[in-house]
Short mmCIF file of C-alpha atoms in Angstrom, two decimals:
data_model
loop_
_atom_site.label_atom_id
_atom_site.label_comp_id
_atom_site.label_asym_id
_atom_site.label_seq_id
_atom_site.Cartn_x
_atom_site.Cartn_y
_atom_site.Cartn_z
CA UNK A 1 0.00 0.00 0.00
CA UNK A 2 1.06 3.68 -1.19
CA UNK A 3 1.54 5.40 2.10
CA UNK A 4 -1.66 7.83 2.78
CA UNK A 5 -0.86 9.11 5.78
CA UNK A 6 2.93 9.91 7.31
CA UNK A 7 3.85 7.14 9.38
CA UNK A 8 1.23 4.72 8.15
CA UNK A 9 3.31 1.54 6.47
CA UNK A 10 3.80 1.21 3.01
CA UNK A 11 2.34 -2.40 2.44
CA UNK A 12 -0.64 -4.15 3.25
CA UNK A 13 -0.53 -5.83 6.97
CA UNK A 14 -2.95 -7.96 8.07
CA UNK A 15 -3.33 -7.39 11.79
CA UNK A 16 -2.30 -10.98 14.18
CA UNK A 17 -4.47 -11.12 17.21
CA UNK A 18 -4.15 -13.62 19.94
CA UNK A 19 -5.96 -14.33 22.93
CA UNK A 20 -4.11 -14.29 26.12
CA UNK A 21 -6.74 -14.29 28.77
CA UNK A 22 -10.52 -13.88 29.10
CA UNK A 23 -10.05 -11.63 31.44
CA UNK A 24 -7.47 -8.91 29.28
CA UNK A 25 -8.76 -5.73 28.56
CA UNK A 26 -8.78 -3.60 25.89
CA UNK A 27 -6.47 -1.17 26.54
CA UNK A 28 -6.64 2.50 25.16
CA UNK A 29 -3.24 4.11 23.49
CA UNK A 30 -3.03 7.82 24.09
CA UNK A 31 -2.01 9.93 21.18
CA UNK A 32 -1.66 13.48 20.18
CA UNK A 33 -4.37 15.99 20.38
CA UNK A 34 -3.82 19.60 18.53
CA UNK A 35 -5.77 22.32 20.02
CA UNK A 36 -6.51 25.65 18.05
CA UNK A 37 -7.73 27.91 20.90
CA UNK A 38 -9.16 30.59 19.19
CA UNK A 39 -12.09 28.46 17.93
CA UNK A 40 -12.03 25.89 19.91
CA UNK A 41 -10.95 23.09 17.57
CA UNK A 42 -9.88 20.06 18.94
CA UNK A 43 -7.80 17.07 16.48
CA UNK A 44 -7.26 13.63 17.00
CA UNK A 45 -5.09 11.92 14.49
CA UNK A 46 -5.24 7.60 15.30
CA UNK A 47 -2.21 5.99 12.72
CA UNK A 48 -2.40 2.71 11.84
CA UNK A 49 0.47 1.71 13.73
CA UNK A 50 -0.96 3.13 16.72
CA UNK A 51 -4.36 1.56 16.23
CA UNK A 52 -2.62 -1.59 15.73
CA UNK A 53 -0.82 -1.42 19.02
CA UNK A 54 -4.27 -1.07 20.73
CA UNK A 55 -5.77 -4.13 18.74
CA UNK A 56 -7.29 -7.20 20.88
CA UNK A 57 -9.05 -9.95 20.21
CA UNK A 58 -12.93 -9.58 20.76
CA UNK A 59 -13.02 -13.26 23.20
CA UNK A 60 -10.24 -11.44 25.43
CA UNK A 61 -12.58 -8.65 26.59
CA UNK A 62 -13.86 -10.05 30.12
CA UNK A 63 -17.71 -9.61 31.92
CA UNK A 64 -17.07 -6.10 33.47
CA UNK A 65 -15.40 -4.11 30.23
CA UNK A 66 -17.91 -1.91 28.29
CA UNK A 67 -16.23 -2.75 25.14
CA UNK A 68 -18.19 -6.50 25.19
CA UNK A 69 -21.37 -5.12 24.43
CA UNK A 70 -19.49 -3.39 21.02
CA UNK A 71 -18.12 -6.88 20.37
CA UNK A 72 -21.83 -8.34 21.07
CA UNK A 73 -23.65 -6.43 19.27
CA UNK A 74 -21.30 -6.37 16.00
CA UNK A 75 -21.34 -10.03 16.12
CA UNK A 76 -25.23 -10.06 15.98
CA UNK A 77 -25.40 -7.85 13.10
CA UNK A 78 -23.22 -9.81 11.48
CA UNK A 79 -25.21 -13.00 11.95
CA UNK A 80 -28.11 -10.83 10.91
CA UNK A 81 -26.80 -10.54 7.64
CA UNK A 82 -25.70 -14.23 7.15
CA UNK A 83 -22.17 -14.00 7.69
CA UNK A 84 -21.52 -16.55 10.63
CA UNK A 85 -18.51 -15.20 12.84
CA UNK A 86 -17.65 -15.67 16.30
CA UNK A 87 -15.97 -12.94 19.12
CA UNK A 88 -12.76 -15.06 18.36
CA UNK A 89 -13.02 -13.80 14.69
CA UNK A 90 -13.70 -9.97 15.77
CA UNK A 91 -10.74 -6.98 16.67
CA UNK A 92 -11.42 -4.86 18.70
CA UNK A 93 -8.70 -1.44 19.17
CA UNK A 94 -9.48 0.99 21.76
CA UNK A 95 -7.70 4.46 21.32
CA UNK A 96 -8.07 7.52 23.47
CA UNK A 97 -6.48 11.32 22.87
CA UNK A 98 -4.31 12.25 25.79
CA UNK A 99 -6.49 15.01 27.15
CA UNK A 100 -9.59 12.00 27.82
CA UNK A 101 -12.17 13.78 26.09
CA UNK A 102 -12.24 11.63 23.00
CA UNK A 103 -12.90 7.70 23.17
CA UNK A 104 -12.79 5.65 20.10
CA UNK A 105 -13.66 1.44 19.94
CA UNK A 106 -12.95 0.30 16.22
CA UNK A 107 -14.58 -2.98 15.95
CA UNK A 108 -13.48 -5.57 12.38
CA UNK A 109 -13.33 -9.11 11.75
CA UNK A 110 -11.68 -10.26 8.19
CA UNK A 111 -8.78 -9.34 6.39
CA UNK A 112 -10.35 -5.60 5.62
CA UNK A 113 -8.68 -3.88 8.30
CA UNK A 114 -8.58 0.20 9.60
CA UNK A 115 -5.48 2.38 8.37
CA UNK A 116 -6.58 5.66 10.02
CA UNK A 117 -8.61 7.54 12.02
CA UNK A 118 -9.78 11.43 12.50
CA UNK A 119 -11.44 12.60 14.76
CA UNK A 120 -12.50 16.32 14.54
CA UNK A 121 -14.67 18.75 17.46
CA UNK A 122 -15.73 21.95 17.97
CA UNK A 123 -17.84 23.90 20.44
CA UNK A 124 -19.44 21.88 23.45
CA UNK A 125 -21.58 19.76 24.91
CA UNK A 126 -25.40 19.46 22.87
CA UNK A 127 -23.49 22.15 20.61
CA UNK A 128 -21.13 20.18 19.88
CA UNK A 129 -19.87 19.64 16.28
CA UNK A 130 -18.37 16.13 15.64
CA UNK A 131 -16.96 14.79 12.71
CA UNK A 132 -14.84 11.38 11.93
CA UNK A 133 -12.84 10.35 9.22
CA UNK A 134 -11.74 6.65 8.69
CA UNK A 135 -10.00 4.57 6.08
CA UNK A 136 -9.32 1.35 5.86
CA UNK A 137 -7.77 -1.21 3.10
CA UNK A 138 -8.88 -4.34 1.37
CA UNK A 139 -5.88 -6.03 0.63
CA UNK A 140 -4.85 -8.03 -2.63
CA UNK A 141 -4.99 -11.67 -3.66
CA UNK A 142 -8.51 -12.58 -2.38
CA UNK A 143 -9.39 -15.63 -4.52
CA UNK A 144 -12.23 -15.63 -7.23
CA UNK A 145 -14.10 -18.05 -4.89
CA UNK A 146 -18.00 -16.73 -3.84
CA UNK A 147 -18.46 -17.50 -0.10
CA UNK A 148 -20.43 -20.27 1.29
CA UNK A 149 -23.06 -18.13 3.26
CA UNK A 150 -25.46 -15.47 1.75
CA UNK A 151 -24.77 -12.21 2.68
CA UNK A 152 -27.99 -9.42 3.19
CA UNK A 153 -26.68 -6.20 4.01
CA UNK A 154 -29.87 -4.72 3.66
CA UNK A 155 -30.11 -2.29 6.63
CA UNK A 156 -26.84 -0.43 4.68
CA UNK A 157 -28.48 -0.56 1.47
CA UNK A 158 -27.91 -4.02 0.30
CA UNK A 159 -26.95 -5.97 -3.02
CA UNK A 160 -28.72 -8.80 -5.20
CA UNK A 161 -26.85 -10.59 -7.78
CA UNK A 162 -27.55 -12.00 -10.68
CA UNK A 163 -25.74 -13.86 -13.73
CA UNK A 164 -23.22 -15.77 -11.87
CA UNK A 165 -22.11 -13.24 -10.12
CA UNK A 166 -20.87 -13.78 -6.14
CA UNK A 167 -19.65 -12.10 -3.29
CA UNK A 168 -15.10 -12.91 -2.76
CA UNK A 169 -15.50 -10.69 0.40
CA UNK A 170 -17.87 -8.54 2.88
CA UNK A 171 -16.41 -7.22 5.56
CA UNK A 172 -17.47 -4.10 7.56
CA UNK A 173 -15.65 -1.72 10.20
CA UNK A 174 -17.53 0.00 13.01
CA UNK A 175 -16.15 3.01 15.07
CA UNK A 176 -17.82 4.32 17.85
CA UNK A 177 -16.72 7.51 19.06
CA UNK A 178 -17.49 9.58 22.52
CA UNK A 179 -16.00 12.94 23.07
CA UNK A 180 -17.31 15.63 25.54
CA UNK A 181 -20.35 13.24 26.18
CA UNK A 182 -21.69 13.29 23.24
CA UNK A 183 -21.52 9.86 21.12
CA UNK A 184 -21.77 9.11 17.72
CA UNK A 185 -21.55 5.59 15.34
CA UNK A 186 -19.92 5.21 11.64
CA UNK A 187 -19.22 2.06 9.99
CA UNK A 188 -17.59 1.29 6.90
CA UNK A 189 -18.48 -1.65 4.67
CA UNK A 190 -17.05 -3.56 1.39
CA UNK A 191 -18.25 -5.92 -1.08
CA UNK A 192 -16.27 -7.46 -3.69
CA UNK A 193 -17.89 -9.19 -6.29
CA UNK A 194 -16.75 -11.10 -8.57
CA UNK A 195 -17.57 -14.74 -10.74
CA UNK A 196 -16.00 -17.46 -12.51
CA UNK A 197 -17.59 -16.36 -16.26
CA UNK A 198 -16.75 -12.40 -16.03
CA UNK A 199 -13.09 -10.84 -16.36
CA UNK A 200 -14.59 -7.69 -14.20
CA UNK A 201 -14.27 -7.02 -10.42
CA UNK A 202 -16.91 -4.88 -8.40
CA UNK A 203 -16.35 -3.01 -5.24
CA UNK A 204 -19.08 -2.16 -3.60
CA UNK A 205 -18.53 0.27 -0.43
CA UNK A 206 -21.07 1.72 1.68
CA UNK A 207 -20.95 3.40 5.00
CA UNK A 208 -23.50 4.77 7.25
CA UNK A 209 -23.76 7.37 10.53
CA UNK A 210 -25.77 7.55 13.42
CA UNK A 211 -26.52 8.80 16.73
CA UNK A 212 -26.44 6.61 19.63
CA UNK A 213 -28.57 9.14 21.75
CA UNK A 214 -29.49 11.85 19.35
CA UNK A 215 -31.04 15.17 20.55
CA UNK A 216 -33.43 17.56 19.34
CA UNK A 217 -30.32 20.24 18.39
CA UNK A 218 -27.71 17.96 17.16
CA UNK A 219 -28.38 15.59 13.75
CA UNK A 220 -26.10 14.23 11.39
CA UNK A 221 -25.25 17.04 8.69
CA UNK A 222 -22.84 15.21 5.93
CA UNK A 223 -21.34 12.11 4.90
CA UNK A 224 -19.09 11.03 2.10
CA UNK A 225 -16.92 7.78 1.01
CA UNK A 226 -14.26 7.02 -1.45
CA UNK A 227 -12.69 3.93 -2.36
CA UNK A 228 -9.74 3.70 -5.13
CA UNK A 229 -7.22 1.26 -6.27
CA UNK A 230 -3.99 1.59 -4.23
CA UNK A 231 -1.41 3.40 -6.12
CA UNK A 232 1.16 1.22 -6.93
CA UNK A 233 -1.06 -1.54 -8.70
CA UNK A 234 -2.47 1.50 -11.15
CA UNK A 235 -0.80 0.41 -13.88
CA UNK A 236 -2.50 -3.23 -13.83
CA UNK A 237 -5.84 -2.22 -13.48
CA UNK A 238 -8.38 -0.44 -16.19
CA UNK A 239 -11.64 1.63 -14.32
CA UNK A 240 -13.91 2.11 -12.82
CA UNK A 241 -16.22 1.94 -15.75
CA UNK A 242 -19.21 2.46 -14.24
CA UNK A 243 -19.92 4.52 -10.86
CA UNK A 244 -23.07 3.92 -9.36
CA UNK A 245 -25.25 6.86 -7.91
CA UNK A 246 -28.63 7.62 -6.00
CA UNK A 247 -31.62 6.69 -8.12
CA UNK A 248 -35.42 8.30 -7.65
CA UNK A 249 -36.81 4.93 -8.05
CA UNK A 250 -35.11 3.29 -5.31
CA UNK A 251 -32.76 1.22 -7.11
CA UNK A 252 -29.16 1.61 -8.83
CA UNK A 253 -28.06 -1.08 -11.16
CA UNK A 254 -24.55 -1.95 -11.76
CA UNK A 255 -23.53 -3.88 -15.34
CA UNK A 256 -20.22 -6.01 -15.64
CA UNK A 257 -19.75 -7.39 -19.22
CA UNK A 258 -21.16 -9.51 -21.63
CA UNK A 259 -20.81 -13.28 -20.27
CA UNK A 260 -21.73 -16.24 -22.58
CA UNK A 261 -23.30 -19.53 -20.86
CA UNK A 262 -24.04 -22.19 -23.53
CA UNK A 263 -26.43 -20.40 -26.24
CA UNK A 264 -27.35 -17.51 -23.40
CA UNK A 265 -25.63 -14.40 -23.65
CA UNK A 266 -26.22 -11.75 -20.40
CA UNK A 267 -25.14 -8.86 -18.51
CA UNK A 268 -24.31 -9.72 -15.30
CA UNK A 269 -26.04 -7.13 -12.21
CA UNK A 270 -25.99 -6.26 -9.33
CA UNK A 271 -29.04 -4.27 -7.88
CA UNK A 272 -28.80 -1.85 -4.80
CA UNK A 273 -31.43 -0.09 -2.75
CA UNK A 274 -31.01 3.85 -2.55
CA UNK A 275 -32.71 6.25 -1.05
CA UNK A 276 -33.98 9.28 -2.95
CA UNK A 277 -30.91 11.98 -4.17
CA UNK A 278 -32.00 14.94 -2.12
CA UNK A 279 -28.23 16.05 -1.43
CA UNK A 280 -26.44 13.48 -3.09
CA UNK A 281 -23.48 13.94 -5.24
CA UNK A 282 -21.36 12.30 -7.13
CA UNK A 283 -17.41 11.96 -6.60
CA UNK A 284 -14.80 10.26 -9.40
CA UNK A 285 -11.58 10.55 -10.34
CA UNK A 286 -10.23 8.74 -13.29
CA UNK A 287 -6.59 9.40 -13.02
CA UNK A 288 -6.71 8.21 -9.51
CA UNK A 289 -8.97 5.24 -10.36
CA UNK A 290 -11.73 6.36 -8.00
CA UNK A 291 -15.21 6.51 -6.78
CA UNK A 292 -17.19 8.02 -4.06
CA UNK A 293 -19.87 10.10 -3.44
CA UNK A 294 -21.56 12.56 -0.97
CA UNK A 295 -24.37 13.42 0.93
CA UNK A 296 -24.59 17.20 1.72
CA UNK A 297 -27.66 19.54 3.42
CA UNK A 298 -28.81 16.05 5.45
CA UNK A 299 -30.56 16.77 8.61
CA UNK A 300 -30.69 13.02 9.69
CA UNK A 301 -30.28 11.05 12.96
CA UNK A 302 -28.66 8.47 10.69
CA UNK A 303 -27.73 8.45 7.31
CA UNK A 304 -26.09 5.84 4.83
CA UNK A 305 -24.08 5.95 1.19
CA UNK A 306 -23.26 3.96 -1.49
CA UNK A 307 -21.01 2.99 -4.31
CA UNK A 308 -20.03 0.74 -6.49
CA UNK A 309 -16.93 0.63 -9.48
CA UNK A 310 -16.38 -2.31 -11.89
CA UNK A 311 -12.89 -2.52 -12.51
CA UNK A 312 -10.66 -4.80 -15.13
CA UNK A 313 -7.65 -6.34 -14.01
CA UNK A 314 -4.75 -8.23 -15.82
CA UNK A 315 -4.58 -10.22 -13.29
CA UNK A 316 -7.55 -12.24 -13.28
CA UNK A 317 -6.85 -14.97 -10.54
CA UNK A 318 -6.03 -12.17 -7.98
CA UNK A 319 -7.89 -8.89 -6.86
CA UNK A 320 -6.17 -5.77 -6.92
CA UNK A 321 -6.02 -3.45 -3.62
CA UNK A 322 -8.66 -0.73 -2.04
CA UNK A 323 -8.77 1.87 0.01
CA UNK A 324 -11.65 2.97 1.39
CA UNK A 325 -12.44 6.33 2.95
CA UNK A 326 -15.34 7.75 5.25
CA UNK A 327 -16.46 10.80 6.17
CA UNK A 328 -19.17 11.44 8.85
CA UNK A 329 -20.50 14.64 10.67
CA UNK A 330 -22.70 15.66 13.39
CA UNK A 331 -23.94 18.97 14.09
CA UNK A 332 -26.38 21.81 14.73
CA UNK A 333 -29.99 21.58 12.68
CA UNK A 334 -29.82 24.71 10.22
CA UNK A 335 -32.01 28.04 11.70
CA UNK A 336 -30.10 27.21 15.15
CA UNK A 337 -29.00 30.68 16.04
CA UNK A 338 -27.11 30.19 18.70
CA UNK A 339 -23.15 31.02 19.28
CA UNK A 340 -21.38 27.21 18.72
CA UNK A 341 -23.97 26.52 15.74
CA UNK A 342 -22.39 29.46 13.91
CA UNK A 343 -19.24 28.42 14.57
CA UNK A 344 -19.79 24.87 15.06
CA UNK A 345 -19.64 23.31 11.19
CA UNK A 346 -16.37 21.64 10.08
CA UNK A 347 -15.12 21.90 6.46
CA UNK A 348 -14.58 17.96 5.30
CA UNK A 349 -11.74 19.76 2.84
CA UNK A 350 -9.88 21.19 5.85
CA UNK A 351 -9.26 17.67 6.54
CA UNK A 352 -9.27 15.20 3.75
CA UNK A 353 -5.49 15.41 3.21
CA UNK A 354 -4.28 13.93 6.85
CA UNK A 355 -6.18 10.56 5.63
CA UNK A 356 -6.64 10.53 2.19
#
């Protein structure tokens, strides 16, 4: 992997976890926090070396630490959605900035693992403004091999496919974050598709936000995500040729190419729920192999995104690399006159560059 943040390692590394007791802890790794007094701005910058350092095994977390429930509760949604894991298959990293007003619990399982982290506040308290940026990376050399168990990610948007098509991977990364009180929920999931008849790969990456405990003042206000081919395998790989975006009718449809079974001749789909486009825009970048989109304007106490990019590779035994970016912010409701609402947005561009 092309190094996206200073001091973040420069190749894929799939993080080793072992259990040493059932009674270990998570335990939290302070880092730096930069404070900008004049407005109040408080940064939290989590590398992946430092997140790995605070990695744990999800079985090691014993009766009294809050962190179980996480662990719990991810494992149910997982078996919600037909992908059978156990706590011994789930990380968990707990990270905290040296002041103690920022908590974050990154929960995984899989090879799709977190690179960074961002956490971003301003103002205080019910006017607080909180935004999070994570990325993570699905790493190369996943075999062409559809897995055994159905996967039905619906309550993130969801996928159908059709034409021989079947999921190599689906893997999703929660974070929930606590600063100043005030708590707040983003996850980050992939799909790659691919099948035996088609020379295309799809990457399907959604991500959603939401508030734990949300109040009357403070709602979720934006969200974006990004996902592109890590730099150094550029050269091997043609797309995306298709990027999907929000559709009125409440599904987006993805093509791959023409595939040829006996006399039959088909375009192979996959079908996605979306919600209607009311702020919803639409990010690419050929030169840097890219998709993404946003959602701007949203006055939501939870809100979710989608993508998808099909993608030709030389290669056709092995996937390439992604990485995968998230952006998600909590604020004020518009009309909110008061002193931190005015001051209290955060400008996603102000940021983008430590992660991404």
């Amino acid at each position: 992997m092309t190094s996206v943040h200073k001091g973040f390692f420069s190749s894929p590394v799939r993080l080793v976890v072992g259990v040493a007791c059932a009674l270990v802890v998570a335990v939290a790794v302070p880092i730096a926090v930069f404070v900008v007094e004049g407005s109040k701005v408080l940064t939290s910058v989590f590398s992946r070396v430092e997140i790995q350092a605070a990695t744990r095994a999800g079985s090691s977390l014993g009766p009294g630490d809050e962190s179980r429930t996480i662990v719990q509760e991810y494992v149910a949604r997982e078996h919600a959605s037909g992908h059978s894991i156990l706590s011994d298959d789930v990380n968990i990293a707990v990270v905290r900035s040296k002041d103690g007003k920022t908590t974050v619990r990154l929960v995984w399982s899989g090879s799709r693992n977190p690179t960074g982290l961002l956490v971003v506040s301003r103002g205080e308290a019910s006017r607080l403004a909180l935004a999070v940026g994570l990325t993570a990376i699905t790493p190369t050399g996943l075999p062409a091999t559809p897995l055994q168990a159905p996967i039905n990610r619906q309550a993130y948007g969801g996928a159908a496919a059709e034409g021989g098509l079947g999921i190599v991977r689906s893997d999703c990364i929660d974070a929930w974050i606590t600063t100043q009180g005030v708590p707040m929920k983003t996850s980050s999931c992939a799909e790659l598709w691919h099948g035996p008849q088609t020379p295309e790969w799809m990457y399907h990456h959604f991500g959603q936000g939401n508030e734990p405990r949300p109040t009357e003042q403070s709602v979720i206000t934006a969200m974006s995500i990004r996902s592109r081919i890590v730099k150094d395998q550029r050269a091997d790989v043609a797309g995306p040729k298709f990027v999907s975006s929000c559709s009125n009718t409440g599904q987006t449809s993805v093509l791959a190419g023409l595939v040829k079974n006996g006399q039959d001749t088909y375009n192979p789909a996959i079908h996605m729920r979306s919600n209607p486009c009311t702020g919803y825009l639409d990010f690419i970048n050929q030169s840097e192999w890219q998709t993404g989109a946003g959602l701007r304007s949203t006055e939501r106490n939870d809100a979710s995104i989608e993508t998808t990019g099909v993608y030709s590779v030389d290669k056709p035994d092995l996937s390439p690399a992604w990485e995968d970016y998230v952006w998600t912010q909590v604020g004020c409701r518009n009309g909110d006159s008061t002193l931190h609402c005015r001051f209290g947005s955060l400008d996603e561009s102000s940021y983008i560059k430590r992660l991404w």
